[in-house]
XYZ file of C-alpha atoms in Angstrom:
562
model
C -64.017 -19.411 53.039
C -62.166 -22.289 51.884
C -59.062 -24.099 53.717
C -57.135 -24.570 50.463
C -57.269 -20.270 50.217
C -54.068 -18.446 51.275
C -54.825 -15.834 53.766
C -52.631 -12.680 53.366
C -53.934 -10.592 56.333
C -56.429 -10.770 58.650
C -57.648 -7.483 60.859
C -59.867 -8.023 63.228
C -62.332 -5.625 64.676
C -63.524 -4.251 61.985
C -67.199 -2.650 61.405
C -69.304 -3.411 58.355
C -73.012 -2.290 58.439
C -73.193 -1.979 62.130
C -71.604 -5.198 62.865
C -68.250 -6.403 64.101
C -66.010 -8.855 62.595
C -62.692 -9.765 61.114
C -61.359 -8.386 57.468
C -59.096 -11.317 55.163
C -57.505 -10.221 52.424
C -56.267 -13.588 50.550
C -54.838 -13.920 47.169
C -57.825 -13.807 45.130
C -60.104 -11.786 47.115
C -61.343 -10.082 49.701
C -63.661 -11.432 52.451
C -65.301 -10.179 55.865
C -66.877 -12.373 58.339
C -69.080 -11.617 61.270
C -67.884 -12.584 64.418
C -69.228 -16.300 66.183
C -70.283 -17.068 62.390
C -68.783 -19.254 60.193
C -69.947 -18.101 57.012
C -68.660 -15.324 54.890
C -70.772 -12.012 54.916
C -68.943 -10.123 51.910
C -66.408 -11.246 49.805
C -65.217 -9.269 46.449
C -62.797 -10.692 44.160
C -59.705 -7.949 42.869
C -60.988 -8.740 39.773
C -64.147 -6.731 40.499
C -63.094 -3.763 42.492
C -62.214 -0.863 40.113
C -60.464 1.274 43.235
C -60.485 2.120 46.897
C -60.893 5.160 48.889
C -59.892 6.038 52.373
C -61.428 8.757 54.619
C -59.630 12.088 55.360
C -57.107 12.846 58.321
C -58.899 14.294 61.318
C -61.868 12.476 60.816
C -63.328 10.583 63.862
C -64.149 7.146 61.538
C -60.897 5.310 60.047
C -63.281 4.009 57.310
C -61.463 1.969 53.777
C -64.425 1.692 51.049
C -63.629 -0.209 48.199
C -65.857 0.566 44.881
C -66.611 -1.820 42.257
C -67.128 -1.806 38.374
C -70.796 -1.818 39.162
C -70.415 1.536 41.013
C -71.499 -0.715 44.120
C -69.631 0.145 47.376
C -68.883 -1.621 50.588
C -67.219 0.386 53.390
C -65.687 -0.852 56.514
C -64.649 0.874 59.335
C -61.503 -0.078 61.813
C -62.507 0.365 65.457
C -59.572 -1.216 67.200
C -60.010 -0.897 71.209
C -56.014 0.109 71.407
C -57.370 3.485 69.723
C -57.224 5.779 66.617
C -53.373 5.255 66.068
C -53.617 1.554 65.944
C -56.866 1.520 63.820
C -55.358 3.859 60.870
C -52.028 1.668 60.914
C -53.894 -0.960 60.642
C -56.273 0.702 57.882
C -52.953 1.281 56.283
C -52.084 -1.831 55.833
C -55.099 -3.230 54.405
C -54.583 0.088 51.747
C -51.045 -0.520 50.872
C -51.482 -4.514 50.324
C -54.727 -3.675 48.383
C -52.436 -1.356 46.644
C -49.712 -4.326 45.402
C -52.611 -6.405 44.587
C -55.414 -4.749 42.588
C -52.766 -3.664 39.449
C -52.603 -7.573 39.586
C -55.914 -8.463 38.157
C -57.131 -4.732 36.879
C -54.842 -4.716 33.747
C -56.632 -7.941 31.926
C -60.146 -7.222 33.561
C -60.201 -3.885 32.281
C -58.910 -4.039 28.905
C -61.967 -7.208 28.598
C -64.778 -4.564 30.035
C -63.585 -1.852 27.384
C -63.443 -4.545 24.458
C -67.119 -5.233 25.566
C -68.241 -1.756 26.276
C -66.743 -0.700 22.736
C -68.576 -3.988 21.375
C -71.935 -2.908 22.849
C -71.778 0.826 22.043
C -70.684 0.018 18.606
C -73.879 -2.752 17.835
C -77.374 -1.304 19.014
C -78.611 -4.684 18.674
C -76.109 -6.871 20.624
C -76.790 -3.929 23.010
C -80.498 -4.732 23.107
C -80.194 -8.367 23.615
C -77.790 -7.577 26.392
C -80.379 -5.540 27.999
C -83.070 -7.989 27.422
C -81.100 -11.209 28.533
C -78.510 -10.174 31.111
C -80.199 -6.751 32.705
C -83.312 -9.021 32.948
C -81.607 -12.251 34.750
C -82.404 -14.035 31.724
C -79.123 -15.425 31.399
C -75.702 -14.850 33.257
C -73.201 -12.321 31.488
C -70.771 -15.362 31.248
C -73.175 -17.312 28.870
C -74.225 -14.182 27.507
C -70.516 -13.221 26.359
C -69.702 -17.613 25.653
C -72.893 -18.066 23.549
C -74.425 -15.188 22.369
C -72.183 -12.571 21.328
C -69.708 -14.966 20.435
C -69.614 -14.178 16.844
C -68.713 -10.201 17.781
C -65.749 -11.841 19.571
C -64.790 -13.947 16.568
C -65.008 -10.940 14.389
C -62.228 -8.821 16.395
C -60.078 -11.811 16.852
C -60.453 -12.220 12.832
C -59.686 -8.477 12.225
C -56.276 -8.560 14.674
C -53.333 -8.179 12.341
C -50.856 -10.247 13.032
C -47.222 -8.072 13.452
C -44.687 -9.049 10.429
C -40.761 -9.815 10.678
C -38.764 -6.631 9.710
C -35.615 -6.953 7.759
C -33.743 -5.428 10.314
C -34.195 -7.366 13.149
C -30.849 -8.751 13.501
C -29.226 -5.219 13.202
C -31.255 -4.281 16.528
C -28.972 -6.844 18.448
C -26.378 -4.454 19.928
C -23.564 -6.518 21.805
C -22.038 -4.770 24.832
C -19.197 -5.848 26.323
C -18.888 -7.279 29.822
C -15.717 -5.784 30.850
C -13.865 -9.394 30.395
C -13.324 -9.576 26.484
C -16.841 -10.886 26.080
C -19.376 -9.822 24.650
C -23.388 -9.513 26.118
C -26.327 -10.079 23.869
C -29.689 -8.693 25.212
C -32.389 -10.512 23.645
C -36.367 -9.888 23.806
C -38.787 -12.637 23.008
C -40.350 -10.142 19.739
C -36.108 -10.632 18.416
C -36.152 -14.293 19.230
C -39.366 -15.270 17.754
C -38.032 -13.158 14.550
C -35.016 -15.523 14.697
C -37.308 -18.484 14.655
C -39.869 -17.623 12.064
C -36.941 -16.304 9.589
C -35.241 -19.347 10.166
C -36.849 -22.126 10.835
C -33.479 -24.713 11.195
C -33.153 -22.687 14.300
C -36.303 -23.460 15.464
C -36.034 -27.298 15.403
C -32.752 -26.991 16.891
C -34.181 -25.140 19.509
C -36.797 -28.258 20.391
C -33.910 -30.481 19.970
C -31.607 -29.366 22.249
C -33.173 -26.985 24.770
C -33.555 -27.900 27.554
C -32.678 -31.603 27.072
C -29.465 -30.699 26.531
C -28.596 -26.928 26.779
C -30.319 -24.336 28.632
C -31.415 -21.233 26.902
C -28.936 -18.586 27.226
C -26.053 -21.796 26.578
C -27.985 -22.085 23.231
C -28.138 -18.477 22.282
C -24.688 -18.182 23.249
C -23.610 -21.189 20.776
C -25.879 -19.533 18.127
C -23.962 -16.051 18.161
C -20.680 -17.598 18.483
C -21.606 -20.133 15.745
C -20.001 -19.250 11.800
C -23.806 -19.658 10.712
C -25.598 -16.496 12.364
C -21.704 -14.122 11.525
C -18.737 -14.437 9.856
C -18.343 -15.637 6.067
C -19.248 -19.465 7.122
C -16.611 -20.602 4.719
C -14.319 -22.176 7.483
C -17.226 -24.171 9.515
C -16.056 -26.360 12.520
C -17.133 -29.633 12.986
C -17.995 -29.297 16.165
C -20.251 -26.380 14.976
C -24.066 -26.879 16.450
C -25.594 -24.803 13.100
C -23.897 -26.506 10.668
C -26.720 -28.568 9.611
C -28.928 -25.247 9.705
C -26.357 -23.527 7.101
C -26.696 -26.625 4.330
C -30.099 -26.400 4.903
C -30.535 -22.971 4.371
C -28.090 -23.272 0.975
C -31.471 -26.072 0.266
C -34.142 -23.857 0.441
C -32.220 -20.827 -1.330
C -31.253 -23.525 -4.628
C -34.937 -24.217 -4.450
C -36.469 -20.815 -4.545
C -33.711 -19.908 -7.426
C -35.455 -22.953 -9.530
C -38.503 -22.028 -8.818
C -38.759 -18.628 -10.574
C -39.669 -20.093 -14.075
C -41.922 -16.733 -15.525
C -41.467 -16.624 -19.545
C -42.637 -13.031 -19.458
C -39.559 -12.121 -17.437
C -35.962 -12.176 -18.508
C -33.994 -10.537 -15.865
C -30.805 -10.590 -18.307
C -32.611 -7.819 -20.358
C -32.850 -5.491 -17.521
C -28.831 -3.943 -17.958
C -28.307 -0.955 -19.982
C -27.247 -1.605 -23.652
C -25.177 0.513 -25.592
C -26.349 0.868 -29.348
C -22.852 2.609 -30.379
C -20.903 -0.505 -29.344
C -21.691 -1.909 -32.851
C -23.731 -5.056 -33.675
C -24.074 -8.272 -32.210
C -22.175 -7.459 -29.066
C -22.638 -8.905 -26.202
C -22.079 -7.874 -22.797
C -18.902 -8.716 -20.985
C -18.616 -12.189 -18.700
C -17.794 -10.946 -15.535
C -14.541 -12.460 -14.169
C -13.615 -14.692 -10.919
C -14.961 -12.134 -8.125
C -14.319 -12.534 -4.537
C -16.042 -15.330 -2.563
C -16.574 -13.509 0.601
C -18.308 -10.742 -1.212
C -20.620 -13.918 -3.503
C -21.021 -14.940 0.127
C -21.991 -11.799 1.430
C -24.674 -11.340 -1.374
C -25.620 -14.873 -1.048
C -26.716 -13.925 3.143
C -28.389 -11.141 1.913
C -30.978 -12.431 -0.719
C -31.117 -15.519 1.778
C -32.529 -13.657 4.453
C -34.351 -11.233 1.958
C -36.147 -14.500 1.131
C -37.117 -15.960 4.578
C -38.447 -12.880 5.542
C -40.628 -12.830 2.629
C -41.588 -16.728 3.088
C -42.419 -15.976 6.810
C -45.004 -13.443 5.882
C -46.802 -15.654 3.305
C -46.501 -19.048 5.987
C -48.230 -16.302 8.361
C -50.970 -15.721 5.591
C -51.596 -19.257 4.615
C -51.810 -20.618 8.363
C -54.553 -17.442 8.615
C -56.178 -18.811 5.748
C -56.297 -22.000 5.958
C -58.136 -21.793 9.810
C -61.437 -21.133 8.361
C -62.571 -24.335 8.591
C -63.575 -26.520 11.971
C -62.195 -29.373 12.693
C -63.954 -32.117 15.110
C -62.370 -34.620 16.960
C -62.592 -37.588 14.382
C -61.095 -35.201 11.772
C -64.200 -34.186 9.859
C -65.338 -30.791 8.678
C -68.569 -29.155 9.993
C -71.104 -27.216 7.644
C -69.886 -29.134 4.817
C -66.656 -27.570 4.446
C -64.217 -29.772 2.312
C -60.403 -29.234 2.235
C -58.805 -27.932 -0.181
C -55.454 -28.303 -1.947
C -53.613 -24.710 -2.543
C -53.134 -24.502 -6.172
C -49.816 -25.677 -7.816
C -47.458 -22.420 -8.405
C -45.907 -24.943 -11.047
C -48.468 -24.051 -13.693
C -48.627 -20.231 -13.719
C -45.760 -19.773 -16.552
C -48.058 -22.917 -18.844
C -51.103 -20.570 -18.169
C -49.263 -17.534 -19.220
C -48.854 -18.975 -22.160
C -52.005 -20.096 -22.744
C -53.755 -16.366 -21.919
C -51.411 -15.208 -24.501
C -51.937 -17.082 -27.129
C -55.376 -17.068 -26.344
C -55.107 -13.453 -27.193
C -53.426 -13.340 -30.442
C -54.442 -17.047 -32.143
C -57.721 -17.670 -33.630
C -58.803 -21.177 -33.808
C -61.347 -20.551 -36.760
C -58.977 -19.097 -38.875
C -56.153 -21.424 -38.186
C -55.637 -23.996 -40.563
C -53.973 -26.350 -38.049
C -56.511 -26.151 -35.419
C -58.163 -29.243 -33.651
C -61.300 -27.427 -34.005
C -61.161 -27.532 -37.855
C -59.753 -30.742 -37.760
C -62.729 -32.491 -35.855
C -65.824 -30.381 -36.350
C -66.928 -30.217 -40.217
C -68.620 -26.884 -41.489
C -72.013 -26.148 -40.478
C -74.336 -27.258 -43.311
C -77.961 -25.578 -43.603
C -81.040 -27.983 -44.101
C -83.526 -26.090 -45.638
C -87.166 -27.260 -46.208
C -88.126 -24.570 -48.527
C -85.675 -22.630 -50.573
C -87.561 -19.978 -51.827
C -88.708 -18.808 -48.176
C -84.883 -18.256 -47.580
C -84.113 -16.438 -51.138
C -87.539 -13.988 -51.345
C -87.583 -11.356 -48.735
C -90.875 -9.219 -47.793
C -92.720 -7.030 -50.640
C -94.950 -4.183 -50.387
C -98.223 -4.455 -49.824
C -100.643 -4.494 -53.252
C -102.610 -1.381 -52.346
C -99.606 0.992 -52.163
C -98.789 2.928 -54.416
C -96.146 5.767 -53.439
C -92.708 4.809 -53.684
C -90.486 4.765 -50.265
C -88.706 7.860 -51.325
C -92.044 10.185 -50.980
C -93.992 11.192 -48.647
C -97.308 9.832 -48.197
C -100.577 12.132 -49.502
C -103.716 13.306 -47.852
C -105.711 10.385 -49.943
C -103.223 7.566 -48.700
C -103.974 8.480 -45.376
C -107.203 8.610 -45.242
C -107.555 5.227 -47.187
C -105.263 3.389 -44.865
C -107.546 4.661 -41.824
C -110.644 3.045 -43.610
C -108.676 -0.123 -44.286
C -107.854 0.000 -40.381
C -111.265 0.815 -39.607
C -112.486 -2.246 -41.719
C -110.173 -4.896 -40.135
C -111.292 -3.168 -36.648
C -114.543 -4.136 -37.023
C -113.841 -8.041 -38.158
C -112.066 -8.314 -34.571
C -113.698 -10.110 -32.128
C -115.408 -7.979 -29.249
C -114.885 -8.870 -25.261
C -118.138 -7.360 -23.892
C -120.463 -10.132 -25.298
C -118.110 -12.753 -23.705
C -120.925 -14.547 -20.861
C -117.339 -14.919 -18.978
C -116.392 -11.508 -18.023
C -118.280 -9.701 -15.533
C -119.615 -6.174 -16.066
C -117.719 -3.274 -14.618
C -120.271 -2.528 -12.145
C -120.363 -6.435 -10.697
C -116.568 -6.043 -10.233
C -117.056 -2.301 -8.429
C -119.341 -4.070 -6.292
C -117.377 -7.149 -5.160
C -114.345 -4.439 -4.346
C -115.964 -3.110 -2.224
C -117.958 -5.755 0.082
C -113.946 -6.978 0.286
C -112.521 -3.400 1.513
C -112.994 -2.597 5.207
C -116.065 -1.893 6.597
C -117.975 -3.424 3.795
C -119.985 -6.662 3.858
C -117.625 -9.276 4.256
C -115.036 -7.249 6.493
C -117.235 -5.879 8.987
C -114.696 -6.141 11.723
C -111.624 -5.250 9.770
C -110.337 -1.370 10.617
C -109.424 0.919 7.528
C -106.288 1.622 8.678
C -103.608 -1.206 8.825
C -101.528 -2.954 11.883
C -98.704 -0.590 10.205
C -100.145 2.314 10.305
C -101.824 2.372 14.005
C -98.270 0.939 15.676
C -95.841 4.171 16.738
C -92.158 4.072 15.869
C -91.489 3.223 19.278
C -93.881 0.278 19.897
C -92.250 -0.860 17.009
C -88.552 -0.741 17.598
C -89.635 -2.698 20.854
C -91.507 -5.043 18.946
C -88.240 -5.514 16.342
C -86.157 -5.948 19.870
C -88.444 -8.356 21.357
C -87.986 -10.594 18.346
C -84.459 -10.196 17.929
C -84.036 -11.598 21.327
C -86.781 -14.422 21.144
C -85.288 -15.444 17.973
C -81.539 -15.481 19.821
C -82.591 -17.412 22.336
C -84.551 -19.979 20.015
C -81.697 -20.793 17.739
C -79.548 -21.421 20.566
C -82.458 -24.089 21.591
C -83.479 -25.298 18.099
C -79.620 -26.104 17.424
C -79.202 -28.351 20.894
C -81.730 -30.841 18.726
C -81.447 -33.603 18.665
C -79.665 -33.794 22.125
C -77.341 -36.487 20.940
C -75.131 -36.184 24.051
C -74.727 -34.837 27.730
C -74.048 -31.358 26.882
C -76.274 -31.238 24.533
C -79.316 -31.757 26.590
C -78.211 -29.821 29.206
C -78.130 -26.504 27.060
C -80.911 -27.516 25.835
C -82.701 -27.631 29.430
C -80.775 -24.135 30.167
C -82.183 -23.029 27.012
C -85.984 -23.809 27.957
C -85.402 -22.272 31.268
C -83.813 -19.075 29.352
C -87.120 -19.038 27.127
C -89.182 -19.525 30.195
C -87.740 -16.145 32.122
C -87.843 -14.482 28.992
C -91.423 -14.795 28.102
C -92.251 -13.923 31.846
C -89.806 -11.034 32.148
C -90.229 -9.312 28.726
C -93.393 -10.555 26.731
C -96.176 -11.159 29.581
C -95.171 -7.074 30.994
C -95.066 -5.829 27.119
C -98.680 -7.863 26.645
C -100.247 -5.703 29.626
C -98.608 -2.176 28.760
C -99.802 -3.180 25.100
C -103.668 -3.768 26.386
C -103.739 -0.640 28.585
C -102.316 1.541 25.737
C -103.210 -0.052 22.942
C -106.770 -2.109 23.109
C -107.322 -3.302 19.527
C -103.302 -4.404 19.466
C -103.011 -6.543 21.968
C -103.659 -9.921 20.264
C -102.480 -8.850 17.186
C -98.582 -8.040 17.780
C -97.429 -10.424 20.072
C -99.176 -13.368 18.097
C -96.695 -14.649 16.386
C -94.440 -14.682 19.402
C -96.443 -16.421 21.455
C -96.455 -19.155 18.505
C -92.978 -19.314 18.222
C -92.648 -19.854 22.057
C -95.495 -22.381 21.951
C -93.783 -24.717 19.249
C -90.181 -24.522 21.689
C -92.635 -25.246 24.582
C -94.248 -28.411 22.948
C -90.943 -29.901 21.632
C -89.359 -29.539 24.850
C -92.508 -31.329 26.254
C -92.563 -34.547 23.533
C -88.746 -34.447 24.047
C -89.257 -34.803 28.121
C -92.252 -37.177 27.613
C -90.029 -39.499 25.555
C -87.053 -39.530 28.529
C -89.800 -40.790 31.260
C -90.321 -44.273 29.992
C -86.174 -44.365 30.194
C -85.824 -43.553 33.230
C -83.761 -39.993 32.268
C -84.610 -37.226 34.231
């Protein structure tokens, strides 16, 4: 036990496997120590105890057991000389403080063991190497969860979606009165951070002044009170903190109005248009309406429009973290930034598609194509070969309209037969070998014949079960886990590279001890004539990790480096 550790309570006389000693609960865990001993005995962090349990009234031993996530126990009983009154109030208070704390630390440690139990039942193979590097003492579950399964954690932090800004998040800021003509605001940090991403002038002034020079509920009391977040903000005061925020705002709305440029949309068309009017009317100008209402509409596609811009700020900072970034400011696995593509273009490129659609550049007299690019001109050798076509052959007779006779049949089989027997023949070729020779050569290269004396007739597929196989598949999964993570610390161009790479070696080391030399001897007792054959290639893979790690050790000697 530490000295810099806070002690909350300490009982003394209290029993733990037939030995006396003294029970601390402190603020991160729980420790017992024998008595005359310095050392601690048992200790359990909150973190790991899922609950405690307390013996019954009327029983002779005041006992407290506390069970962790492991289903482990450790029970300790209170045998306090005073008698059974002062050991259960002082069982009692060990319960009730254990009570205040453990809610402490079981909240975030037990939503992380059900993200990991649903992440283990839901892969069968991360649940296999878990078994085959944790169960085993290949590795710790810390590295297991840091190195290996880190790209199941990556994949539910990708798939989170993040929560968007409703429209109506300044209507769910109810004002009560304080019973002195004022008025209360009660704010949550979702409504504030809805403030700050809809607005983002509110945001800097938030970093400017708080709390340099206002605290935070002076600046949220200046921001209701202000003309920008209520009123018509016609009459602003000088003095007025969100003035600034207001021209901005008035900014950004003039630039999103310029911005809509489509030529496929003319949002004058959309009103109704009377065809008994008469011709060539045109729709009334609407006179001078009222500024506070202009205003009013004005707020109201303003904030319409920051909500929407929020969102797609949201999706492009999503986007646009694909990519690592090192220290120096260069891109790993050759990723290259990339500018988003200019908005600016898309009405040019509607253009284009359309006319695309409905202009043909052959056919146009105007086009650069025709202009630039003369007609295609044939060069012929021969002329006649491209003016005479094919002609029948000498020897028929019928025309194409009838059907051919008994007597033209049987003359075009002799003609066939006649131009058969001018082909050259295959068998007398010295090159190709008789059909016997090749009969025979099959089958001194099949098993059991001449040449494969030793070979069985069944193959290595065929004699392995399903289950010896699915071990097999799970014993390379893992070997091949562990041997990326080894391969990649090469070369070990700084100090925490060559340590992983040393933990690596070690992991390999346990591995091939604890998994592959116990499936080697259950493979020779079951299965003789398999036991060199399947766990070959492992053994080779292991063997070419072992000898790099040797040459790489070898080379550190004449340094000095150990």
């Amino acid at each position: 036990m530490t000295s810099s550790e806070d002690v909350l309570l300490q009982v003394g006389q209290v029993r733990y496997k037939k030995g006396d000693g003294t029970l601390y609960l402190m603020t991160e865990r729980l420790a017992w120590i024998l008595d005359h001993k310095d050392t601690v005995s048992v200790s359990h962090r909150y973190s790991d105890i899922k609950l405690q349990k307390i013996s019954p009234e009327g029983k002779p031993k005041i006992q407290l057991q506390v069970v962790l996530h492991d289903n482990t126990t450790s029970t300790f009983q209170f045998v306090n000389r005073e008698g059974t009154a002062a050991a259960i109030r002082e069982r009692d208070k060990v319960k009730d403080l254990l009570v205040t704390l453990l809610p402490k630390f079981k909240r975030k440690v037990n939503k992380e063991l059900e993200e990991k139990n649903r992440l283990l039942s839901e892969n069968p193979g991360l649940l296999q190497l878990y078994k085959d590097l944790v169960m085993t003492e290949v590795v710790t579950s810390e590295e297991f969860w840091s190195n290996h399964a880190k790209p199941f954690m990556n994949k539910i932090d990708s798939s989170k979606q993040q929560v968007g800004v409703t429209g109506a998040f300044l209507a769910d800021i109810k004002p009560q009165t304080d019973g002195c003509n004022g008025l209360k605001y009660n704010l949550t940090p979702d409504i504030m951070e809805s403030v700050f991403r809809t607005y983002p002038a509110v945001r800097q002034k938030h970093k400017e002044t708080v709390p340099h020079k206002l605290s935070e509920a002076q600046f949220w009391t200046k921001f209701f009170q202000s003309h920008y977040f209520h009123r018509d903000r016609i009459n602003t005061g000088s003095k007025d903190l969100f003035t600034d925020c207001a021209k901005i705002d008035d900014q950004v709305l003039s630039k999103e109005t310029e911005s809509v440029s489509d030529p496929l949309v003319d949002i004058s068309k959309f009103e109704d248009v009377n065809l008994g009017e008469g011709y060539g009317s045109l729709p009334d100008k609407p006179g001078s309406q009222n500024i506070v209402h202009q205003n009013m509409i004005k707020r109201f596609n303003q904030h319409s429009i920051m909500v929407l811009k929020a969102c797609q700020s949201q999706q492009e900072a999503l986007s646009g973290n694909d990519s690592i970034v090192t220290s120096n400011g260069a891109l790993l696995n050759g990723n290259s930034p990339q500018k988003p593509e200019e908005k600016s273009n898309e009405p040019a490129l509607k253009k284009a598609r359309i006319q695309e659609k409905i202009i043909y550049d052959d056919l146009d007299e105007k086009s650069e194509l025709l202009k630039h690019h003369s007609p295609v001109k044939l060069n012929l050798s021969r002329m006649d070969r491209y003016l005479e076509g094919p002609v029948k052959s000498d020897w028929t007779n019928t025309c194409e309209s009838e059907e051919p006779s008994g007597p033209d049949i049987a003359l075009a089989a002799c003609r066939l037969k006649e131009e058969a027997k001018s082909w050259p023949l295959h068998y007398p070729n010295p090159g190709v070998l008789p059909p016997a020779t090749a009969v025979a050569a099959l089958g001194e290269l099949t098993p059991g014949g001449a040449l494969m004396v030793h070979q069985h007739d069944e193959s290595l597929a065929q004699l392995v079960s399903p289950s010896l196989a699915k071990e097999v598949t799970g014993l390379y999964c893992t070997c091949c886990e562990l041997l990326r993570h080894f391969w990649a610390c090469f070369p070990p161009t700084s100090p925490e590279l060559q340590t992983k790479a040393e933990q690596m070696h070690n992991a390999i080391r346990r591995f091939h001890h604890a998994r592959i030399k116990p499936f080697e001897n259950k493979v020779m007792l079951d299965f003789s004539p398999l036991s060199q054959q399947l766990t070959s290639h492992l053994n080779q893979l292991l063997k070419t990790a072992y000898n790099k790690y040797e040459t790489w050790q070898s080379r550190r000697k004449p340094l000095g480096i150990r």
